[in-house]
Coordinates of C-alpha atoms in Angstrom, one line a residue:
X1 CA 20.2 -5.7 -14.7
X2 CA 16.1 -5.3 -14.1
X3 CA 14.4 -3.8 -11.5
X4 CA 10.6 -3.5 -11.2
X5 CA 8.3 -1.1 -9.3
X6 CA 4.4 -2.5 -7.7
X7 CA 2.5 0.6 -7.0
X8 CA -0.9 1.0 -6.6
X9 CA -3.0 2.5 -9.2
X10 CA -6.3 4.0 -7.4
X11 CA -7.1 4.4 -3.5
X12 CA -4.7 1.2 -2.4
X13 CA -6.3 -2.5 -1.7
X14 CA -5.6 -3.4 -5.3
X15 CA -4.0 -6.6 -4.4
X16 CA -0.3 -5.8 -4.4
X17 CA 0.6 -8.7 -2.1
X18 CA -0.4 -11.0 -4.9
X19 CA 1.4 -9.9 -7.7
X20 CA 5.1 -8.9 -5.4
X21 CA 4.4 -12.5 -3.9
X22 CA 4.4 -13.9 -7.8
X23 CA 6.8 -11.5 -8.7
X24 CA 9.0 -12.3 -6.4
X25 CA 10.1 -16.0 -7.8
X26 CA 12.1 -13.8 -10.6
X27 CA 14.1 -11.2 -7.9
X28 CA 16.4 -11.9 -5.4
X29 CA 15.2 -9.6 -2.5
X30 CA 12.0 -7.3 -2.1
X31 CA 12.3 -3.9 -0.8
X32 CA 9.6 -2.1 0.8
X33 CA 10.0 1.6 0.2
X34 CA 6.9 3.7 2.3
X35 CA 3.9 3.1 4.9
X36 CA 3.6 1.1 8.3
X37 CA 1.7 -1.2 9.0
X38 CA -1.0 0.8 7.9
X39 CA -0.7 -1.6 4.5
X40 CA -2.1 -4.5 4.6
X41 CA -0.6 -7.1 1.5
X42 CA -3.1 -10.2 1.5
X43 CA -1.3 -14.1 -0.4
X44 CA -3.2 -16.6 -0.9
X45 CA -1.6 -19.9 -0.4
X46 CA -3.3 -23.3 -0.6
X47 CA -5.7 -22.9 2.7
X48 CA -3.6 -20.3 4.1
X49 CA -3.7 -16.7 4.1
X50 CA -1.2 -14.2 4.8
X51 CA -1.1 -10.9 5.8
X52 CA 1.9 -8.7 6.5
X53 CA 2.1 -4.9 6.7
X54 CA 5.4 -4.7 7.6
X55 CA 7.7 -7.1 5.8
X56 CA 7.4 -7.6 2.4
X57 CA 5.1 -10.4 0.9
X58 CA 8.0 -11.7 -0.8
X59 CA 9.9 -13.1 3.1
X60 CA 7.1 -15.8 2.1
X61 CA 9.5 -17.3 -0.8
X62 CA 12.2 -19.2 0.5
X63 CA 15.9 -18.2 0.1
X64 CA 14.3 -14.3 -1.2
X65 CA 16.0 -11.8 1.1
X66 CA 13.9 -8.7 2.2
X67 CA 14.4 -5.0 3.4
X68 CA 12.0 -2.3 5.3
X69 CA 13.7 0.8 3.8
X70 CA 14.4 4.2 5.1
X71 CA 11.1 5.1 3.4
X72 CA 9.2 3.0 5.7
X73 CA 8.0 3.9 9.5
X74 CA 8.6 1.5 11.5
X75 CA 6.2 -0.2 14.9
X76 CA 9.1 -2.7 16.8
X77 CA 6.0 -3.8 18.4
X78 CA 3.6 -4.5 15.2
X79 CA 7.3 -6.0 13.9
X80 CA 8.0 -8.7 16.8
X81 CA 4.4 -9.7 17.2
X82 CA 5.1 -10.2 12.4
X83 CA 7.6 -11.7 12.7
X84 CA 6.7 -14.0 15.3
X85 CA 4.3 -15.7 12.9
X86 CA 6.2 -15.9 10.5
X87 CA 7.6 -18.6 12.8
X88 CA 4.4 -19.6 13.7
X89 CA 4.5 -21.5 10.1
X90 CA 7.4 -22.2 9.9
X91 CA 8.8 -19.6 7.3
X92 CA 12.9 -17.9 8.4
X93 CA 13.8 -14.6 8.5
X94 CA 17.0 -15.1 9.4
X95 CA 19.2 -13.2 7.7
X96 CA 16.7 -12.6 4.7
X97 CA 15.1 -10.2 6.6
X98 CA 17.2 -6.6 6.9
X99 CA 15.6 -3.3 7.7
X100 CA 17.3 0.2 7.6
X101 CA 18.9 1.6 10.3
X102 CA 17.0 4.8 9.1
X103 CA 13.6 4.1 8.8
X104 CA 11.8 6.0 11.3
X105 CA 10.3 4.2 14.4
X106 CA 6.5 4.7 15.5
X107 CA 6.1 5.1 19.4
X108 CA 2.9 5.2 21.4
X109 CA 2.3 9.0 21.3
X110 CA 2.2 8.4 17.9
X111 CA -0.7 6.2 18.5
X112 CA -2.5 8.2 21.0
X113 CA -2.1 11.2 18.7
X114 CA -4.0 9.7 15.7
X115 CA -6.5 8.5 17.8
X116 CA -7.2 12.4 19.3
X117 CA -6.9 14.1 16.5
X118 CA -9.5 11.6 14.6
X119 CA -11.8 11.8 18.1
X120 CA -11.1 15.7 18.3
X121 CA -12.6 15.9 14.1
X122 CA -15.5 13.9 14.8
X123 CA -17.1 14.1 11.3
X124 CA -14.4 16.0 9.3
X125 CA -12.0 12.8 10.2
X126 CA -9.9 11.9 7.2
X127 CA -10.0 8.0 8.4
X128 CA -6.4 7.3 9.0
X129 CA -5.7 4.0 10.5
X130 CA -5.3 5.3 14.2
X131 CA -1.7 3.7 14.0
X132 CA 0.3 6.2 14.3
X133 CA 1.9 6.9 10.9
X134 CA 1.2 10.1 10.4
X135 CA 2.6 11.7 12.9
X136 CA 5.5 9.6 12.8
X137 CA 6.3 11.0 9.1
X138 CA 5.4 14.8 11.1
X139 CA 8.6 13.7 13.8
X140 CA 10.9 12.9 10.6
X141 CA 10.3 16.1 8.5
X142 CA 10.1 18.2 12.3
X143 CA 13.4 16.7 12.4
X144 CA 12.6 15.3 16.0
X145 CA 11.6 12.2 15.2
X146 CA 13.6 8.4 16.6
X147 CA 15.2 6.0 14.2
X148 CA 15.8 2.0 13.8
X149 CA 19.2 2.8 14.2
X150 CA 19.0 4.9 17.1
X151 CA 17.6 2.1 19.1
X152 CA 20.4 0.3 19.0
X153 CA 21.9 3.4 21.6
X154 CA 19.9 3.2 24.6
X155 CA 21.6 6.2 26.0
X156 CA 20.5 7.8 22.8
X157 CA 17.8 6.3 22.9
X158 CA 17.0 7.2 26.2
X159 CA 18.1 11.4 25.2
X160 CA 15.7 11.3 21.9
X161 CA 12.5 10.2 24.4
X162 CA 13.0 12.6 26.5
X163 CA 13.0 15.9 24.4
X164 CA 9.8 14.2 22.8
X165 CA 8.4 13.1 25.9
X166 CA 7.9 16.6 26.8
X167 CA 6.4 17.9 24.2
X168 CA 4.3 14.8 23.2
X169 CA 3.0 14.8 26.5
X170 CA 2.5 18.3 27.2
X171 CA 0.3 18.4 23.7
X172 CA -1.8 14.9 25.4
X173 CA -2.4 16.1 28.1
X174 CA -3.2 20.4 27.7
X175 CA -4.7 20.2 24.0
X176 CA -6.8 16.8 24.1
X177 CA -7.2 15.9 28.0
X178 CA -5.5 13.0 27.9
X179 CA -3.3 10.8 30.1
X180 CA 0.8 11.3 29.7
X181 CA 3.8 8.5 29.6
X182 CA 5.8 7.2 31.1
X183 CA 9.1 7.5 30.1
X184 CA 10.5 4.9 31.7
X185 CA 8.0 2.8 30.3
X186 CA 8.1 3.3 26.5
X187 CA 12.0 3.0 27.5
X188 CA 12.0 -0.8 28.5
X189 CA 8.9 -1.6 26.7
X190 CA 10.7 -0.6 23.6
X191 CA 13.7 -2.3 24.2
X192 CA 13.0 -5.2 25.4
X193 CA 11.3 -5.0 21.9
X194 CA 14.4 -3.5 20.0
X195 CA 16.5 -6.9 21.2
X196 CA 14.0 -8.8 19.1
X197 CA 15.2 -7.6 15.8
X198 CA 18.8 -6.1 16.6
X199 CA 19.5 -8.6 14.7
X200 CA 18.1 -7.8 11.8
X201 CA 18.9 -4.4 11.9
X202 CA 21.0 -2.5 8.9
X203 CA 22.5 -0.6 5.9
X204 CA 20.0 -1.3 3.5
X205 CA 20.8 1.1 0.9
X206 CA 24.4 0.9 1.1
X207 CA 23.5 -3.3 0.5
X208 CA 20.9 -2.6 -2.1
X209 CA 22.8 -1.1 -3.9
X210 CA 26.7 -4.3 -3.4
X211 CA 22.9 -6.0 -5.3
X212 CA 22.2 -3.4 -7.8
X213 CA 25.9 -4.0 -8.9
X214 CA 25.7 -7.3 -8.9
X215 CA 23.1 -7.3 -11.0
X216 CA 21.1 -8.2 -9.2
X217 CA 17.3 -8.3 -10.2
X218 CA 15.2 -6.5 -7.0
X219 CA 11.8 -5.8 -6.6
X220 CA 10.5 -3.1 -4.7
X221 CA 7.3 -3.3 -3.4
X222 CA 4.9 0.0 -2.4
X223 CA 1.9 -0.3 -0.1
X224 CA -1.1 2.0 -0.5
X225 CA -2.2 3.6 -3.8
X226 CA -0.7 6.6 -6.4
X227 CA -3.7 8.7 -5.0
X228 CA -3.1 8.7 -1.5
X229 CA 0.6 10.1 -2.2
X230 CA 0.8 13.2 0.4
X231 CA 2.5 15.3 -3.2
X232 CA -0.4 14.0 -5.5
X233 CA -2.7 12.3 -4.8
X234 CA -6.9 13.9 -2.9
X235 CA -5.7 15.5 -0.4
X236 CA -6.0 16.4 2.3
X237 CA -7.7 12.5 2.7
X238 CA -4.4 11.2 1.6
X239 CA -1.4 9.0 3.7
X240 CA 1.6 10.7 4.2
X241 CA 4.9 9.2 2.4
X242 CA 4.9 9.2 -1.6
X243 CA 3.4 6.0 -2.3
X244 CA 3.9 6.5 -5.8
X245 CA 7.4 5.5 -7.9
X246 CA 9.5 7.9 -7.6
X247 CA 9.4 6.6 -3.5
X248 CA 11.0 3.6 -4.7
X249 CA 14.5 5.8 -4.5
X250 CA 13.8 8.5 -2.1
X251 CA 12.0 4.8 0.2
X252 CA 15.1 2.6 -0.9
X253 CA 18.3 4.5 -1.1
X254 CA 19.1 4.2 -4.1
X255 CA 18.6 5.8 -7.6
X256 CA 16.0 6.6 -10.8
X257 CA 18.5 4.9 -13.0
X258 CA 17.7 1.9 -11.4
X259 CA 14.5 1.3 -12.9
X260 CA 13.8 -0.5 -15.6
X261 CA 10.0 -0.7 -15.5
X262 CA 6.6 0.0 -12.7
X263 CA 3.2 -2.4 -13.0
X264 CA 0.6 -0.4 -11.9
X265 CA -2.3 -2.7 -9.9
X266 CA -6.2 -1.4 -10.2
X267 CA -8.6 -3.2 -10.0
X268 CA -11.2 -3.8 -12.4
X269 CA -14.4 -2.1 -10.6
X270 CA -12.7 0.9 -7.7
X271 CA -12.2 0.9 -3.7
X272 CA -11.6 3.5 -1.1
X273 CA -11.2 3.2 2.1
X274 CA -12.5 5.6 4.4
X275 CA -13.1 9.4 3.6
X276 CA -12.0 11.2 1.1
X277 CA -13.4 12.3 -2.7
X278 CA -14.6 8.9 -4.9
X279 CA -16.8 9.9 -8.1
X280 CA -17.6 6.5 -9.4
X281 CA -19.4 5.3 -5.9
X282 CA -21.5 3.5 -5.6
X283 CA -24.1 3.7 -2.5
X284 CA -27.0 1.5 -4.0
X285 CA -27.8 -2.1 -4.9
X286 CA -24.8 -2.8 -6.8
X287 CA -22.0 -1.1 -4.6
X288 CA -22.6 -3.7 -2.1
X289 CA -22.9 -6.6 -4.1
X290 CA -19.2 -5.6 -5.6
X291 CA -18.1 -5.7 -1.2
X292 CA -20.1 -8.7 -0.4
X293 CA -18.6 -10.8 -4.0
X294 CA -14.8 -9.1 -3.7
X295 CA -14.4 -9.7 0.3
X296 CA -13.8 -6.2 0.4
X297 CA -13.1 -5.1 3.6
X298 CA -9.7 -3.8 4.8
X299 CA -7.0 -6.2 5.8
X300 CA -5.9 -4.0 8.4
X301 CA -8.8 -2.3 9.3
X302 CA -11.1 -4.7 8.6
X303 CA -13.0 -2.3 8.1
X304 CA -15.4 -1.8 4.5
X305 CA -14.6 -0.4 1.0
X306 CA -16.3 1.9 -0.8
X307 CA -16.7 0.0 -4.3
X308 CA -17.7 1.9 -7.4
X309 CA -17.2 1.6 -11.1
X310 CA -14.2 1.1 -12.5
X311 CA -12.0 5.2 -13.3
X312 CA -9.9 5.4 -16.2
X313 CA -9.7 9.1 -15.4
X314 CA -8.0 7.8 -11.8
X315 CA -6.3 4.7 -13.5
X316 CA -4.9 7.6 -16.5
X317 CA -3.0 10.5 -13.6
X318 CA -1.5 7.2 -11.7
X319 CA 0.1 6.7 -15.6
X320 CA 1.1 9.6 -15.6
X321 CA 2.4 10.7 -12.6
X322 CA 4.5 7.2 -12.4
X323 CA 5.7 6.0 -15.5
X324 CA 3.6 3.1 -15.7
X325 CA 5.1 0.6 -18.3
X326 CA 2.0 -2.1 -17.3
X327 CA -1.1 -2.7 -15.4
X328 CA -2.0 -5.5 -13.2
X329 CA -6.2 -6.3 -13.3
X330 CA -7.2 -8.1 -10.2
X331 CA -10.4 -9.1 -9.0
X332 CA -11.9 -9.4 -12.6
X333 CA -14.2 -12.2 -11.8
X334 CA -15.9 -10.4 -9.1
X335 CA -18.0 -8.7 -12.3
X336 CA -18.2 -12.9 -12.9
X337 CA -22.5 -11.6 -14.0
X338 CA -23.5 -8.7 -13.6
X339 CA -24.1 -6.7 -17.1
X340 CA -23.9 -4.1 -18.2
X341 CA -20.4 -2.7 -16.7
X342 CA -19.9 0.6 -16.5
X343 CA -16.4 2.7 -17.0
X344 CA -16.2 5.6 -16.2
X345 CA -14.0 8.1 -19.0
X346 CA -14.7 11.5 -18.4
X347 CA -15.9 13.8 -15.6
X348 CA -18.6 17.1 -16.1
X349 CA -17.7 19.4 -13.6
X350 CA -20.5 22.1 -13.7
X351 CA -20.3 23.6 -17.4
X352 CA -17.3 22.1 -18.2
X353 CA -16.1 18.3 -19.0
X354 CA -12.6 16.3 -17.3
X355 CA -10.9 14.4 -18.5
X356 CA -8.6 15.2 -16.1
X357 CA -8.6 14.8 -12.5
X358 CA -8.9 18.4 -10.3
X359 CA -5.9 18.9 -8.4
X360 CA -8.5 21.1 -6.0
X361 CA -11.0 18.4 -3.6
X362 CA -14.2 20.7 -4.0
X363 CA -14.0 20.6 -7.7
X364 CA -13.2 17.1 -7.4
X365 CA -16.3 16.5 -5.0
X366 CA -18.3 18.3 -7.1
X367 CA -17.8 15.4 -10.5
X368 CA -19.8 13.7 -11.7
X369 CA -18.3 10.6 -14.3
X370 CA -19.9 10.0 -17.3
X371 CA -20.2 6.2 -17.9
X372 CA -19.8 4.3 -21.3
X373 CA -21.0 0.9 -20.8
X374 CA -19.7 -2.8 -21.7
X375 CA -22.0 -5.7 -22.0
X376 CA -21.1 -8.1 -19.1
X377 CA -20.5 -12.2 -19.2
X378 CA -21.4 -15.0 -18.0
X379 CA -19.1 -17.9 -17.8
X380 CA -17.0 -17.3 -15.5
X381 CA -13.3 -15.9 -15.6
X382 CA -12.7 -17.0 -12.2
X383 CA -10.2 -19.4 -12.0
X384 CA -9.4 -18.4 -15.7
X385 CA -5.6 -19.2 -16.8
X386 CA -5.1 -17.5 -20.3
X387 CA -6.5 -15.1 -23.0
X388 CA -8.0 -17.7 -25.1
X389 CA -10.1 -19.0 -21.4
X390 CA -12.0 -15.2 -21.2
X391 CA -14.9 -14.4 -22.4
X392 CA -15.0 -12.7 -25.1
X393 CA -16.9 -9.9 -22.8
X394 CA -14.0 -10.0 -20.8
X395 CA -11.4 -9.5 -23.2
X396 CA -13.3 -6.7 -24.5
X397 CA -13.0 -4.8 -20.9
X398 CA -8.9 -5.6 -20.5
X399 CA -8.2 -3.5 -24.0
X400 CA -10.9 -0.9 -23.5
X401 CA -9.5 -0.1 -20.4
X402 CA -6.3 -0.7 -22.4
X403 CA -7.0 2.1 -24.7
X404 CA -8.4 4.9 -22.0
X405 CA -4.3 4.7 -19.8
X406 CA -2.6 3.8 -23.3
X407 CA -0.2 1.3 -20.5
X408 CA -1.0 -2.3 -22.3
X409 CA -2.0 -5.1 -19.3
X410 CA 0.3 -7.2 -18.7
X411 CA -0.9 -9.8 -15.8
X412 CA -5.1 -10.4 -15.1
X413 CA -5.6 -11.7 -11.2
X414 CA -8.8 -14.4 -12.0
X415 CA -9.2 -15.0 -7.9
X416 CA -7.7 -15.0 -5.0
X417 CA -5.0 -18.3 -5.6
X418 CA -1.5 -17.5 -6.1
X419 CA -1.6 -19.5 -9.2
X420 CA -5.1 -18.3 -10.0
X421 CA -3.7 -15.5 -12.7
X422 CA -3.3 -14.7 -16.7
X423 CA 0.1 -13.0 -17.8
X424 CA 0.2 -11.4 -20.8
X425 CA 3.2 -9.4 -20.2
X426 CA 6.9 -10.5 -18.2
X427 CA 8.0 -7.6 -16.6
X428 CA 11.4 -9.2 -16.0
X429 CA 11.9 -8.9 -20.2
X430 CA 11.2 -6.2 -20.0

């Protein structure tokens, strides 16, 4: 048995979809364990681009099974749309896709509440995707949510929907001044969607345990990034789930002993979508160059990503709280032709110097990065598939990342294509 967790080591959008796609070849099944359709994992195969939001990108490999775990919040509409898109591209999900009966459901009123809150906050908005993720997780914690398994019993679903709408409509109309939802309309439309995926609903925790017991290899797929974690991220500018490696256990129904390796995905620079502190953000021509060259626009929302230099402080904290055993550095080719290249090695804040990420929002926002400069390279790294093909300056840059984070680099991605990468360490071999 050898099982690997893939997580984002920054603020999300690091390129996890491609790496999950690469690692799926060595796995028997892939488990998505948290988040919702606010995530966007992109895989490029030839001239075809696949953007997946709920279903693990491992579904693109024939014969591989994919689980949507109990820690995920599921939009029935988004799920059915994604399934239809895959089938339209001749990717069969029958007998391969399994959805946890314990996963919570995103209802239309969750989306309405999400949008209304952001609108009311104005300039203080967190920058959510507006897809109802946070409100759905709130109901889960408040023990008032609706789970996927509830949708299979129309009487149970009717009762729980009625109880939920009594409160949600009150808040929407009386506090936010929005329109109320019609119970029958939601009931009918949701059950129509359920007919499309009910054959995929299962006790995925039990199926997962059976797979582990029989020695199958499991790849756990995280969404977003470590610094968006509800407990360990830059609160309150975070998502509503546990994005760190520990979430793989709670979000799938297996124990920590099942995890053998944790691979953190990081860009060769840093990006962030939405509001929140970002010490190395570049609000100049260099930041714009990274955005355009790297195609830094959200796969889910299309929002432009904020761009900045690589932040080793952020990565060191990710290494600690995830127990990283390896790093994947993506988009190295975006730095081709840039000279010099900077790495943040610490922060100054007032009279103090920090080599760890401050937990207080105000303190973090006041931090100024301490940079060291590295020579750039003129020879392209794009498309390189061997370490020796990289310019010596690029090799030095990768080795410096390893030194600063104390984590070995396992893979270097040198382009969008699924074959454009250099593998230095195979996490499946331990």
